[in-house]
Amino acid sequence: SAGAEISISPEPAQPAEGDNVTLVVRGLSGDVLAHSWYAGPTLSLSYLVASYIVSTGDETPGPAHTGREAVRPDGSLAIWGVLPRHSGPYILQTLNRQLHTEVGYGHVQVYEILAPPVVTANRTALVEHRDTLRLACSSPSAAEARWFFNGDTLPVAVRLGLSPDGRLLTRPGVRREEAGAYQCEVWNPVSASRSEPLNLTVYFGPERVAILQDSTARTGCTIRLDLNTSLTLRCVARSCPEPEYVWAFNGRALQEGPDHLDIGGMTSAQEGTYTCIAKNPKTLLSGSASVVVRLSAAAVSMMIVPVPATPTEGQDVTLTVQGHPKDLLVYAWYRGPASEPNRLLSQLPSGNWIAGPAHSGREVGFANCSLLVQKLNLTDAGRYMLKTVTLQGKTDTLEVELQVARERGSLPSHPPDGPAGTREASAISRVSV
């Protein structure tokens, strides 16, 4: 007969591997003669663990006895140091004085102490939107698995890539937000063990390439500088890894490597477009940003500066022109008023210069409009005039008064028209359009 009143429950209810467990029996009648315990689904002799005679206390081990079981006088079954193989159904059969039998059923689930799993990846460095991430959680246990990302549970979007058993994580077209430390944890009601973190790198960029001046973004802008001032341009970009930088000036490569470019002693020759090109060696992508650097309005006004400022008889002097027009077509130097008899030389559109009627053989013209006068004599003192014409037809006229100091120790050919000594050459500018 099946005794519905007999109940069997393990204590503790969720034993771990190595625990001592007692299958406690409740609902037994008081006239039991013998107890028989079975570790299996049926009352088969092969599942018999032990039989116990109440009156004598004799216990007889059965074929399923593992050496760890013992039947107590109250009918309970004690198991010392349970192992996972002790998990399964248990049946108690009792015999009373009327030679009637009663049967009770119970179940034991022994949970193992879990070893840490191992996380493996198809690769640990991937390119964003291009590569697929595959992570596998390996464990000898069949326990449930769960994942952690940077110490927290996986984001919902990432959890969508889990296999039904939770052991495989797949992310097609991995994104930069998914870079970080991944861990797998296996667990059961009595044990949990987490793997060592596996760090994943996602390469991306470069993006948002920009050129900064004093921490201010200047991409696409025009930067104006005074003559002879300095400027540092810095290139930034969002990229993993840090990009390689190449600087170019008017389309010509300047330098490769540093993220900054120093422009020192600004002159008209340094006016133009500066471009920073950022290259990512992992994604094989690149991006660029440009700025235009110009001399300020005050700096581009033409002026003539004699060098040296106080030339002496017998020396050479260069009438240096600063801020000459970039779109120059032709220019001409005159000794005195701008008339053909006074023309020293002219530069043609071809870049060559030709001598004029007033040329003494000692004057040389340069591409930047400057004029060299060699081996000065006292008669070279006086007014010089420069006339420029641009491609747009704009005409500018500039004058300078050159004074030549007498060589020390020589006698004057005529009384000086001022105080004894030398006077610095002065420049007088007059611009007309």
Coordinates of C-alpha atoms in Angstrom, one line a residue:
S1 CA 0.0 0.0 0.0
A2 CA 1.1 3.5 -0.7
G3 CA 1.2 5.6 2.5
A4 CA 0.2 9.1 1.5
E5 CA 1.1 10.3 5.0
I6 CA 4.8 9.4 4.7
S7 CA 7.0 12.3 3.5
I8 CA 10.7 12.5 2.9
S9 CA 12.7 15.7 2.8
P10 CA 16.5 16.3 2.7
E11 CA 18.2 18.4 5.4
P12 CA 19.7 20.7 4.2
A13 CA 17.2 21.2 1.4
Q14 CA 19.9 22.2 -1.1
P15 CA 23.0 20.3 -0.1
A16 CA 26.4 21.1 -1.6
E17 CA 29.0 18.6 -2.5
G18 CA 30.7 17.3 0.6
D19 CA 27.8 18.2 3.0
N20 CA 26.3 15.7 5.4
V21 CA 22.6 15.1 4.5
T22 CA 19.8 13.5 6.3
L23 CA 16.6 12.2 4.5
V24 CA 14.1 13.0 7.3
V25 CA 11.0 10.8 7.4
R26 CA 7.6 12.1 8.7
G27 CA 4.3 10.4 9.1
L28 CA 5.5 6.9 10.1
S29 CA 3.2 4.6 12.2
G30 CA 4.5 3.4 15.6
D31 CA 4.5 -0.3 14.9
V32 CA 7.2 -0.5 12.2
L33 CA 9.3 -3.6 12.1
A34 CA 11.7 -2.8 9.3
H35 CA 12.9 0.0 7.0
S36 CA 14.3 -0.4 3.5
W37 CA 15.9 2.4 1.6
Y38 CA 16.3 2.5 -2.2
A39 CA 18.3 5.0 -4.2
G40 CA 16.5 4.8 -7.5
P41 CA 13.1 5.2 -9.2
T42 CA 11.7 1.7 -8.3
L43 CA 11.8 -0.9 -5.5
S44 CA 14.4 -2.9 -7.4
L45 CA 17.0 -4.9 -5.5
S46 CA 19.7 -3.2 -7.5
Y47 CA 18.7 0.1 -6.0
L48 CA 18.6 -1.2 -2.4
V49 CA 20.9 0.9 -0.2
A50 CA 20.2 -0.7 3.2
S51 CA 17.6 -2.6 5.3
Y52 CA 17.2 -1.9 9.0
I53 CA 15.5 -4.1 11.7
V54 CA 14.0 -1.9 14.3
S55 CA 13.9 -4.4 17.2
T56 CA 17.5 -5.4 16.9
G57 CA 19.1 -2.4 15.2
D58 CA 20.7 -4.6 12.6
E59 CA 21.5 -2.8 9.3
T60 CA 22.2 -4.8 6.1
P61 CA 23.8 -2.9 3.2
G62 CA 22.4 -3.4 -0.3
P63 CA 23.9 -3.3 -3.8
A64 CA 23.5 0.5 -4.0
H65 CA 25.3 1.2 -0.7
T66 CA 28.3 3.5 -1.3
G67 CA 29.8 3.3 2.2
R68 CA 28.5 6.7 3.2
E69 CA 24.9 5.8 4.1
A70 CA 23.4 4.7 7.5
V71 CA 19.7 4.1 8.6
R72 CA 18.8 5.6 11.9
P73 CA 16.3 4.1 14.4
D74 CA 13.6 6.7 13.4
G75 CA 13.8 5.5 9.8
S76 CA 15.8 8.5 8.5
L77 CA 18.7 7.9 6.1
A78 CA 22.0 9.7 6.8
I79 CA 24.5 10.3 4.0
W80 CA 28.0 11.6 4.9
G81 CA 30.0 13.8 2.5
V82 CA 27.5 13.6 -0.4
L83 CA 28.7 13.6 -3.9
P84 CA 26.9 14.6 -7.1
R85 CA 26.2 10.9 -7.8
H86 CA 24.0 10.8 -4.7
S87 CA 21.5 13.1 -6.5
G88 CA 18.2 11.4 -7.6
P89 CA 15.1 9.8 -6.3
Y90 CA 14.9 7.9 -2.9
I91 CA 12.2 5.4 -1.8
L92 CA 11.5 4.3 1.8
Q93 CA 9.6 1.0 2.3
T94 CA 8.4 0.1 5.8
L95 CA 7.0 -3.2 7.1
N96 CA 4.6 -3.1 10.2
R97 CA 3.5 -5.8 12.6
Q98 CA 0.5 -6.6 10.4
L99 CA 3.0 -7.3 7.6
H100 CA 1.7 -4.4 5.6
T101 CA 4.1 -2.2 3.7
E102 CA 4.1 1.6 3.2
V103 CA 6.1 3.5 0.8
G104 CA 7.4 7.1 0.8
Y105 CA 9.2 9.0 -1.9
G106 CA 11.8 11.7 -1.8
H107 CA 14.4 13.4 -3.9
V108 CA 17.9 14.7 -3.3
Q109 CA 19.7 17.2 -5.5
V110 CA 23.4 17.6 -4.7
Y111 CA 25.0 20.8 -6.1
E112 CA 28.6 20.8 -7.0
I113 CA 31.1 23.4 -5.9
L114 CA 31.8 25.1 -9.2
A115 CA 35.3 25.8 -10.7
P116 CA 35.8 29.1 -12.6
P117 CA 34.9 28.9 -16.2
V118 CA 37.1 30.2 -19.1
V119 CA 36.1 32.9 -21.6
T120 CA 37.5 32.6 -25.1
A121 CA 37.0 34.9 -28.1
N122 CA 37.5 34.6 -31.8
R123 CA 39.6 37.8 -31.5
T124 CA 40.2 40.4 -28.8
A125 CA 40.7 43.4 -31.1
L126 CA 38.0 44.1 -33.7
V127 CA 37.1 46.9 -36.1
E128 CA 33.8 48.7 -35.5
H129 CA 30.9 47.8 -37.8
R130 CA 33.1 45.4 -39.7
D131 CA 34.0 42.5 -37.5
T132 CA 31.8 40.0 -35.6
L133 CA 32.4 39.2 -31.9
R134 CA 32.1 35.6 -30.7
L135 CA 32.6 34.9 -27.0
A136 CA 32.3 31.4 -25.5
C137 CA 32.0 30.4 -21.9
S138 CA 33.6 27.0 -21.2
S139 CA 33.0 25.0 -18.1
P140 CA 33.0 21.3 -17.2
S141 CA 29.8 21.8 -15.3
A142 CA 26.3 21.9 -16.8
A143 CA 25.4 24.7 -14.4
E144 CA 23.7 27.8 -15.7
A145 CA 25.8 30.6 -17.1
R146 CA 25.5 34.4 -17.1
W147 CA 27.6 37.2 -18.4
F148 CA 29.1 40.3 -17.0
F149 CA 30.4 43.4 -18.8
N150 CA 32.7 45.7 -16.9
G151 CA 31.5 44.1 -13.7
D152 CA 27.8 44.7 -14.4
T153 CA 25.2 42.5 -16.0
L154 CA 25.1 42.7 -19.8
P155 CA 23.2 45.5 -21.5
V156 CA 19.9 44.4 -23.0
A157 CA 21.1 45.0 -26.5
V158 CA 24.1 42.7 -26.0
R159 CA 22.0 40.0 -24.2
L160 CA 20.1 39.6 -27.4
G161 CA 23.1 37.9 -28.9
L162 CA 23.2 35.1 -26.4
S163 CA 22.6 31.5 -27.4
P164 CA 19.7 29.5 -25.7
D165 CA 22.1 27.9 -23.2
G166 CA 23.8 31.3 -22.5
R167 CA 27.2 29.9 -23.2
L168 CA 27.9 31.7 -26.5
L169 CA 27.7 35.5 -27.1
T170 CA 27.6 36.7 -30.7
R171 CA 27.6 40.4 -31.8
P172 CA 27.7 41.0 -35.6
G173 CA 29.1 44.4 -36.5
V174 CA 30.5 45.1 -33.1
R175 CA 30.3 48.7 -31.8
R176 CA 32.7 50.8 -29.8
E177 CA 30.4 50.8 -26.8
E178 CA 30.9 47.1 -26.5
A179 CA 34.7 47.4 -25.9
G180 CA 35.6 46.4 -22.3
A181 CA 36.0 43.5 -19.9
Y182 CA 33.8 40.4 -20.3
Q183 CA 33.3 37.7 -17.7
C184 CA 31.2 34.5 -17.6
E185 CA 29.8 33.1 -14.4
V186 CA 28.5 29.6 -13.8
W187 CA 26.1 29.2 -10.8
N188 CA 23.8 26.9 -8.9
P189 CA 21.8 27.5 -5.7
V190 CA 24.9 26.8 -3.5
S191 CA 27.9 28.0 -5.6
A192 CA 28.9 30.6 -8.1
S193 CA 32.2 31.0 -9.9
R194 CA 33.3 33.8 -12.3
S195 CA 36.0 33.7 -15.0
E196 CA 38.9 36.0 -15.3
P197 CA 38.0 39.1 -17.3
L198 CA 38.7 39.1 -21.1
N199 CA 39.4 42.6 -22.4
L200 CA 38.0 43.5 -25.8
T201 CA 39.2 46.4 -27.9
V202 CA 37.1 47.9 -30.7
Y203 CA 39.0 50.1 -33.2
F204 CA 37.1 53.0 -34.8
G205 CA 37.7 56.4 -36.4
P206 CA 39.2 58.8 -37.0
E207 CA 36.1 61.0 -36.6
R208 CA 35.5 64.7 -36.0
V209 CA 39.0 65.7 -37.0
A210 CA 39.5 69.3 -36.0
I211 CA 42.3 71.9 -35.8
L212 CA 42.6 73.9 -32.5
Q213 CA 44.3 77.2 -31.8
D214 CA 44.6 77.7 -28.0
S215 CA 42.0 75.0 -27.3
T216 CA 39.5 76.7 -29.7
A217 CA 38.3 74.8 -32.7
R218 CA 39.3 76.7 -35.9
T219 CA 38.5 74.2 -38.6
G220 CA 37.3 75.9 -41.8
C221 CA 38.2 79.3 -40.4
T222 CA 40.7 81.9 -41.5
I223 CA 43.4 82.8 -38.9
R224 CA 45.0 86.2 -39.2
L225 CA 48.4 86.9 -37.7
D226 CA 50.6 89.9 -37.4
L227 CA 53.9 90.0 -39.1
N228 CA 56.7 87.9 -37.4
T229 CA 54.3 86.4 -34.8
S230 CA 54.1 82.7 -34.0
L231 CA 51.2 80.2 -34.1
T232 CA 50.7 76.6 -32.9
L233 CA 48.0 74.5 -34.5
R234 CA 46.9 71.3 -32.8
C235 CA 45.0 68.4 -34.5
V236 CA 42.5 66.3 -32.6
A237 CA 40.3 63.4 -33.6
R238 CA 38.1 60.7 -32.0
S239 CA 39.9 57.5 -32.8
C240 CA 41.0 54.2 -31.4
P241 CA 43.9 53.8 -31.5
E242 CA 45.3 57.3 -31.5
P243 CA 45.7 58.2 -35.2
E244 CA 48.9 59.1 -37.1
Y245 CA 49.0 62.7 -38.2
V246 CA 50.3 64.3 -41.4
W247 CA 50.5 68.1 -41.9
A248 CA 50.3 69.7 -45.3
F249 CA 50.7 73.3 -46.5
N250 CA 48.9 74.2 -49.7
G251 CA 48.7 70.5 -50.6
R252 CA 52.4 69.8 -50.0
A253 CA 53.3 67.5 -47.1
L254 CA 55.2 69.3 -44.3
Q255 CA 55.8 66.8 -41.5
E256 CA 54.5 63.4 -40.2
G257 CA 54.0 62.2 -36.6
P258 CA 53.2 65.0 -34.1
D259 CA 49.7 66.2 -33.5
H260 CA 50.8 69.9 -33.6
L261 CA 52.4 72.2 -36.0
D262 CA 54.4 75.3 -35.1
I263 CA 54.5 78.3 -37.4
G264 CA 57.2 80.7 -36.3
G265 CA 58.0 84.3 -37.5
M266 CA 54.9 84.7 -39.7
T267 CA 55.6 86.1 -43.2
S268 CA 53.7 86.4 -46.4
A269 CA 55.5 83.2 -47.6
Q270 CA 53.7 81.2 -44.9
E271 CA 50.2 82.4 -45.9
G272 CA 48.0 79.6 -47.2
T273 CA 45.9 76.5 -46.3
Y274 CA 47.2 74.2 -43.6
T275 CA 45.7 70.7 -43.5
C276 CA 45.9 68.0 -40.9
I277 CA 45.3 64.4 -42.1
A278 CA 44.5 61.8 -39.4
K279 CA 45.1 58.2 -40.3
N280 CA 44.0 55.1 -38.3
P281 CA 46.4 52.2 -38.9
K282 CA 43.9 49.6 -37.7
T283 CA 40.7 50.7 -39.5
L284 CA 42.7 52.0 -42.5
L285 CA 40.4 55.1 -42.5
S286 CA 41.4 58.7 -42.5
G287 CA 39.9 62.2 -42.0
S288 CA 41.2 65.7 -42.4
A289 CA 40.6 69.3 -41.4
S290 CA 42.0 72.6 -42.8
V291 CA 42.4 76.2 -41.8
V292 CA 43.6 79.2 -43.8
V293 CA 46.4 81.4 -42.3
R294 CA 46.7 85.0 -43.5
L295 CA 48.6 88.1 -42.4
S296 CA 46.4 90.6 -40.7
A297 CA 45.2 93.7 -42.6
A298 CA 47.8 95.8 -40.8
A299 CA 50.6 93.4 -41.7
V300 CA 49.8 93.2 -45.4
S301 CA 50.2 97.0 -46.0
M302 CA 53.3 97.4 -48.1
M303 CA 56.3 99.2 -46.6
I304 CA 59.9 99.7 -47.6
V305 CA 62.7 99.1 -45.1
P306 CA 66.3 99.9 -46.0
V307 CA 68.7 97.2 -44.8
P308 CA 71.0 98.4 -43.4
A309 CA 69.0 101.2 -42.0
T310 CA 72.1 103.6 -42.1
P311 CA 74.0 102.7 -45.2
T312 CA 77.5 104.1 -45.7
E313 CA 79.2 105.1 -48.9
G314 CA 80.7 102.0 -50.5
Q315 CA 78.2 99.6 -48.8
D316 CA 75.3 97.7 -50.4
V317 CA 71.8 98.5 -49.4
T318 CA 68.6 96.5 -49.9
L319 CA 65.3 98.4 -50.1
T320 CA 63.3 95.5 -48.6
V321 CA 59.6 95.4 -49.5
Q322 CA 57.3 93.9 -46.8
G323 CA 53.7 92.9 -47.6
H324 CA 54.0 92.8 -51.4
P325 CA 50.9 91.7 -53.2
K326 CA 50.5 88.0 -53.8
D327 CA 48.8 88.4 -57.1
L328 CA 51.5 90.7 -58.5
L329 CA 51.7 91.1 -62.2
V330 CA 54.5 93.6 -62.7
Y331 CA 56.5 96.1 -60.7
A332 CA 58.9 99.0 -61.5
W333 CA 61.5 100.9 -59.5
Y334 CA 62.2 104.6 -60.2
R335 CA 64.9 107.0 -59.1
G336 CA 62.8 110.0 -58.3
P337 CA 59.3 110.5 -59.9
A338 CA 57.6 107.6 -61.7
S339 CA 58.6 108.6 -65.3
E340 CA 60.3 106.5 -68.0
P341 CA 63.6 108.4 -67.9
N342 CA 63.8 107.7 -64.1
R343 CA 63.0 103.9 -64.4
L344 CA 65.7 101.8 -62.8
L345 CA 64.3 98.4 -63.7
S346 CA 61.1 96.5 -64.2
Q347 CA 60.0 92.9 -63.5
L348 CA 57.9 91.3 -66.2
P349 CA 55.1 88.7 -65.7
S350 CA 57.6 86.0 -66.7
G351 CA 59.6 86.8 -63.5
N352 CA 62.6 88.3 -65.2
W353 CA 63.5 91.9 -64.8
I354 CA 64.9 94.3 -67.3
A355 CA 67.0 97.5 -66.8
G356 CA 65.5 100.9 -67.4
P357 CA 67.1 104.2 -68.6
A358 CA 68.2 105.1 -65.1
H359 CA 69.9 101.8 -64.4
S360 CA 73.5 102.2 -63.4
G361 CA 74.5 98.6 -63.5
R362 CA 74.5 98.3 -59.7
E363 CA 70.7 97.7 -59.2
V364 CA 69.2 94.2 -58.9
G365 CA 65.5 93.4 -58.6
F366 CA 63.9 90.4 -56.6
A367 CA 60.7 88.5 -56.9
N368 CA 59.3 90.1 -53.7
C369 CA 59.8 93.6 -55.2
S370 CA 62.9 94.4 -53.2
L371 CA 65.7 96.4 -54.7
L372 CA 69.4 95.9 -54.1
V373 CA 71.8 98.8 -54.8
Q374 CA 75.4 97.9 -54.7
K375 CA 78.5 99.9 -53.8
L376 CA 76.6 103.1 -52.8
N377 CA 78.0 106.5 -53.5
L378 CA 76.8 109.8 -52.2
T379 CA 74.8 110.5 -55.4
D380 CA 72.6 107.5 -54.7
A381 CA 71.0 109.3 -51.9
G382 CA 67.5 110.6 -52.6
R383 CA 63.9 109.5 -53.3
Y384 CA 63.1 106.0 -54.7
M385 CA 59.7 105.0 -55.9
L386 CA 58.1 101.5 -56.3
K387 CA 55.1 101.0 -58.5
T388 CA 53.2 97.6 -58.5
V389 CA 50.3 96.3 -60.6
T390 CA 48.3 93.3 -59.6
L391 CA 46.4 90.8 -61.8
Q392 CA 43.2 92.6 -61.0
G393 CA 44.7 95.9 -62.3
K394 CA 45.2 97.4 -58.8
T395 CA 48.1 99.9 -58.8
D396 CA 50.1 100.8 -55.7
T397 CA 52.8 103.4 -55.4
L398 CA 55.4 103.4 -52.5
E399 CA 58.2 105.9 -51.9
V400 CA 61.3 105.9 -49.7
E401 CA 63.9 108.5 -49.0
L402 CA 67.4 107.0 -48.9
Q403 CA 70.3 108.8 -47.3
V404 CA 73.8 107.7 -47.6
A405 CA 76.4 108.5 -44.9
R406 CA 79.8 109.6 -45.9
E407 CA 82.6 107.1 -45.5
R408 CA 84.5 107.9 -42.3
G409 CA 87.8 109.8 -43.0
S410 CA 86.8 111.1 -46.4
L411 CA 86.4 114.8 -47.1
P412 CA 83.0 116.2 -48.2
S413 CA 82.7 117.5 -51.7
H414 CA 80.2 120.0 -50.6
P415 CA 79.0 121.3 -47.2
P416 CA 76.5 118.9 -45.6
D417 CA 72.9 120.1 -45.6
G418 CA 72.4 119.1 -41.9
P419 CA 74.2 118.5 -38.7
A420 CA 77.5 116.7 -38.7
G421 CA 77.2 112.9 -38.6
T422 CA 74.8 110.5 -40.3
R423 CA 71.0 110.3 -40.5
E424 CA 69.0 107.1 -40.7
A425 CA 67.2 106.5 -43.9
S426 CA 63.5 107.2 -43.6
A427 CA 60.7 105.6 -45.5
I428 CA 57.6 107.6 -46.7
S429 CA 54.7 105.5 -47.9
R430 CA 52.0 106.7 -50.3
V431 CA 49.6 104.2 -51.7
S432 CA 47.2 105.1 -54.5
V433 CA 44.8 102.9 -56.4

